[in-house]
Coordinates of C-alpha atoms and ligand atoms in Angstrom, one line a residue:
X1 CA 62.9 46.0 -16.0
X2 CA 63.3 46.1 -12.0
X3 CA 60.4 46.5 -9.8
X4 CA 61.1 48.6 -6.6
X5 CA 57.7 48.6 -4.5
X6 CA 57.1 51.9 -2.3
X7 CA 56.2 50.7 1.6
X8 CA 55.0 54.3 1.9
X9 CA 51.8 52.8 0.8
X10 CA 52.1 49.4 2.9
X11 CA 50.6 49.4 6.2
X12 CA 53.0 51.5 8.5
X13 CA 52.5 49.7 11.3
X14 CA 53.9 46.4 10.0
X15 CA 56.9 47.4 7.7
X16 CA 58.5 44.0 8.6
X17 CA 55.2 42.6 6.5
X18 CA 55.8 44.8 3.5
X19 CA 59.5 43.4 3.3
X20 CA 58.0 40.4 3.7
X21 CA 56.0 40.7 0.8
X22 CA 58.3 42.4 -1.3
X23 CA 60.6 39.4 -1.3
X24 CA 57.4 36.9 -1.9
X25 CA 56.5 39.1 -5.0
X26 CA 60.3 39.0 -6.3
X27 CA 61.0 42.6 -6.0
X28 CA 64.0 43.3 -7.3
X29 CA 64.7 46.6 -4.6
X30 CA 62.4 47.9 -1.6
X31 CA 62.0 51.9 -2.2
X32 CA 61.9 53.7 1.0
X33 CA 60.7 57.0 1.0
X34 CA 62.4 59.6 3.2
X35 CA 60.7 62.6 3.8
X36 CA 61.5 65.7 6.4
X37 CA 58.2 67.5 6.1
X38 CA 60.4 70.5 5.0
X39 CA 61.3 69.9 1.2
X40 CA 57.9 67.9 1.0
X41 CA 55.0 68.3 3.4
X42 CA 55.4 65.0 4.8
X43 CA 57.4 63.1 7.1
X44 CA 57.9 59.7 7.1
X45 CA 61.2 57.2 8.2
X46 CA 63.8 58.1 9.7
X47 CA 68.0 56.2 9.3
X48 CA 66.9 53.8 12.5
X49 CA 63.5 52.8 10.5
X50 CA 66.1 52.2 7.4
X51 CA 68.5 50.3 9.6
X52 CA 65.8 48.0 11.2
X53 CA 64.1 47.3 7.9
X54 CA 67.9 46.2 6.4
X55 CA 68.3 43.5 9.1
X56 CA 64.6 42.5 7.8
X57 CA 65.7 41.8 4.4
X58 CA 68.3 40.8 2.0
X59 CA 66.7 43.0 -0.6
X60 CA 68.3 46.3 -1.3
X61 CA 66.8 49.3 0.0
X62 CA 66.4 52.2 -2.5
X63 CA 66.4 55.2 -0.4
X64 CA 64.8 58.4 -2.2
X65 CA 65.8 61.2 0.3
X66 CA 62.9 63.9 -0.3
X67 CA 64.6 66.3 2.3
X68 CA 66.1 70.0 2.6
X69 CA 69.5 69.1 3.7
X70 CA 71.3 66.1 2.0
X71 CA 74.7 66.9 3.1
X72 CA 73.5 66.7 6.9
X73 CA 71.4 63.4 6.9
X74 CA 73.3 61.4 4.1
X75 CA 75.5 59.8 6.2
X76 CA 73.3 58.3 8.6
X77 CA 71.3 56.9 5.7
X78 CA 74.8 55.1 4.4
X79 CA 75.2 53.7 7.8
X80 CA 71.9 52.6 8.0
X81 CA 72.2 50.3 5.2
X82 CA 70.9 51.7 1.7
X83 CA 72.2 50.5 -1.3
X84 CA 70.9 53.0 -3.5
X85 CA 70.9 56.3 -2.1
X86 CA 69.4 59.4 -4.4
X87 CA 69.1 63.3 -3.8
X88 CA 66.9 65.4 -5.0
X89 CA 68.5 68.0 -7.6
X90 CA 66.3 70.6 -6.6
X91 CA 67.9 70.5 -2.6
X92 CA 71.5 69.8 -3.5
X93 CA 73.9 72.5 -3.6
X94 CA 77.0 70.5 -3.8
X95 CA 75.5 67.9 -6.0
X96 CA 79.0 66.3 -7.0
X97 CA 79.8 65.9 -3.3
X98 CA 76.9 64.2 -2.5
X99 CA 77.3 61.8 -5.2
X100 CA 81.3 61.1 -4.4
X101 CA 80.2 60.4 -0.7
X102 CA 77.6 58.2 -1.6
X103 CA 79.7 56.3 -3.8
X104 CA 82.7 55.8 -1.1
X105 CA 79.5 54.6 1.4
X106 CA 79.5 51.7 -0.5
X107 CA 76.0 52.5 -2.2
X108 CA 75.1 52.9 -6.0
X109 CA 74.3 57.1 -6.5
X110 CA 71.3 58.6 -8.1
X111 CA 69.8 62.1 -8.5
X112 CA 66.1 62.5 -8.3
X113 CA 64.2 65.0 -11.0
X114 CA 60.9 66.7 -9.8
X115 CA 58.6 66.9 -12.6
X116 CA 59.1 70.5 -13.4
X117 CA 63.0 70.3 -13.6
X118 CA 64.4 69.4 -17.4
X119 CA 66.3 66.5 -17.5
X120 CA 69.4 68.9 -19.3
X121 CA 70.5 69.7 -15.9
X122 CA 72.4 66.6 -15.4
X123 CA 74.3 67.3 -18.6
X124 CA 77.6 67.6 -16.6
X125 CA 77.1 65.4 -14.2
X126 CA 75.6 62.1 -15.7
X127 CA 79.1 60.6 -16.1
X128 CA 79.1 60.7 -12.0
X129 CA 76.1 58.5 -11.6
X130 CA 74.6 55.3 -11.6
X131 CA 70.9 55.9 -11.8
X132 CA 68.7 59.1 -12.1
X133 CA 65.1 58.7 -11.0
X134 CA 62.8 60.9 -12.9
X135 CA 59.5 61.8 -10.3
X136 CA 56.3 61.5 -12.6
X137 CA 54.4 63.2 -9.7
X138 CA 55.2 66.1 -7.2
X139 CA 56.7 64.3 -4.5
X140 CA 55.1 64.5 -1.1
X141 CA 52.4 61.4 -1.2
X142 CA 51.5 58.3 -2.6
X143 CA 48.3 57.6 -4.8
X144 CA 49.0 60.6 -7.3
X145 CA 48.3 60.7 -10.7
X146 CA 50.9 59.9 -13.1
X147 CA 52.2 63.0 -15.3
X148 CA 52.6 61.8 -19.1
X149 CA 54.6 64.6 -19.9
X150 CA 57.8 62.6 -17.7
X151 CA 57.9 60.3 -20.5
X152 CA 59.2 62.7 -22.8
X153 CA 62.0 63.6 -20.5
X154 CA 62.6 59.4 -19.9
X155 CA 63.4 59.2 -23.9
X156 CA 65.0 62.4 -23.8
X157 CA 67.2 61.1 -21.1
X158 CA 67.2 57.8 -22.4
X159 CA 68.7 59.2 -25.9
X160 CA 71.3 60.7 -24.3
X161 CA 72.6 57.9 -21.9
X162 CA 72.6 55.7 -24.9
X163 CA 74.5 58.1 -27.6
X164 CA 77.3 58.9 -24.9
X165 CA 77.5 55.0 -23.9
X166 CA 76.9 55.2 -20.3
X167 CA 75.8 52.9 -18.0
X168 CA 73.1 55.2 -16.2
X169 CA 70.0 53.1 -15.1
X170 CA 66.5 54.8 -15.3
X171 CA 64.1 55.0 -12.3
X172 CA 60.6 56.3 -12.3
X173 CA 58.6 57.4 -9.0
X174 CA 55.0 58.2 -8.8
X175 CA 51.3 56.9 -10.1
X176 CA 53.4 53.5 -12.0
X177 CA 50.5 50.7 -12.2
X178 CA 49.2 48.1 -14.1
X179 CA 47.6 50.3 -16.8
X180 CA 50.9 52.5 -17.7
X181 CA 53.8 50.1 -16.8
X182 CA 54.0 48.7 -20.4
X183 CA 54.4 52.6 -22.0
X184 CA 56.7 53.3 -19.2
X185 CA 58.9 51.0 -20.0
X186 CA 59.1 51.3 -24.0
X187 CA 60.1 54.9 -23.0
X188 CA 63.4 53.5 -21.4
X189 CA 62.6 53.3 -17.6
X190 CA 64.4 49.9 -16.3
X191 CA 63.4 50.9 -12.6
X192 CA 59.8 51.0 -11.7
X193 CA 58.8 52.2 -8.5
X194 CA 55.0 51.4 -7.5
X195 CA 53.6 52.5 -4.3
X196 CA 49.6 52.1 -4.3
X197 CA 49.3 49.9 -7.3
X198 CA 50.9 47.2 -5.3
X199 CA 50.0 47.7 -1.5
X200 CA 46.4 49.2 -2.6
X201 CA 46.0 45.1 -4.2
X202 CA 44.5 42.5 -1.8
X203 CA 47.2 40.5 -3.0
X204 CA 50.4 42.6 -2.8
X205 CA 52.8 39.7 -3.9
X206 CA 50.8 38.7 -7.0
X207 CA 50.3 42.1 -7.7
X208 CA 53.8 42.6 -8.2
X209 CA 54.3 39.6 -10.8
X210 CA 51.4 41.3 -12.8
X211 CA 53.2 44.2 -12.8
X212 CA 56.4 42.6 -14.1
X213 CA 54.3 40.5 -16.9
X214 CA 52.0 43.6 -17.6
X215 CA 55.8 45.4 -18.0
X216 CA 56.7 43.2 -20.9
X217 CA 53.2 43.0 -22.5
Ligands
LIG1 C1 55.9 60.5 -3.9 C2 57.1 58.9 -3.7 C3 56.7 57.6 -4.2 C4 55.4 57.5 -3.8 C5 54.9 56.6 -5.0 O1 56.6 61.2 -3.1 O2 58.3 59.4 -3.8 O3 57.6 56.5 -4.0 O4 55.2 56.4 -3.0 O5 53.6 55.9 -4.6 P1 52.4 55.6 -5.9 O6 52.9 54.4 -6.7 O7 51.7 55.3 -5.1 O8 52.6 56.8 -6.7
LIG2 ZN1 60.0 57.8 -3.5

């Protein structure tokens, strides 16, 4: 299992410290939630912020684009140094072209599905993906409750990926914490995003290690 702490839940006035904590806690990725105030009702990090974070850490930046028009913004985030980039299925008109551009830009390409979007929409495009990000909350805010029915989507998609012998990784985002991470991993998820579970703890680096330990329990 890979752990991707979401810095949305960190002290936003001290993001340099947030990525340092990710390194200290042994995180595999740093999850960066880009919100445009249009696709989701919240506004967060622009490309210059991502570039500044990339200068601060060797950890790969996992950039989750919650934006209405990913076509228009994608190149800025690729140039900023994103290592993993995911675009929402619900926001993409020309998904194949977006994914090709992500890969040409040297990043790993992913598609995000909102909780209500069925995994079957990915059938045709699965071979062009490096990863799928399943939202287990409605995107826009940290600290929401995990939607358990998303585990069925994870199991179904994991089955399909394995049946076709593909190397697509499965990531989950929203409401993951000590109480459910083992169950999440058992459903076939390899990458867990955790925001408030990590940065809401008194010792975020220690909590990252606890989450990794709990995942294999
Ligand atoms: C929600 C974001 C998540 C969020 C997760 O729109 O995509 O990455 O930061 O936060 P928690 O882990 O607190 O649900
Ligand atoms: Zn996210």
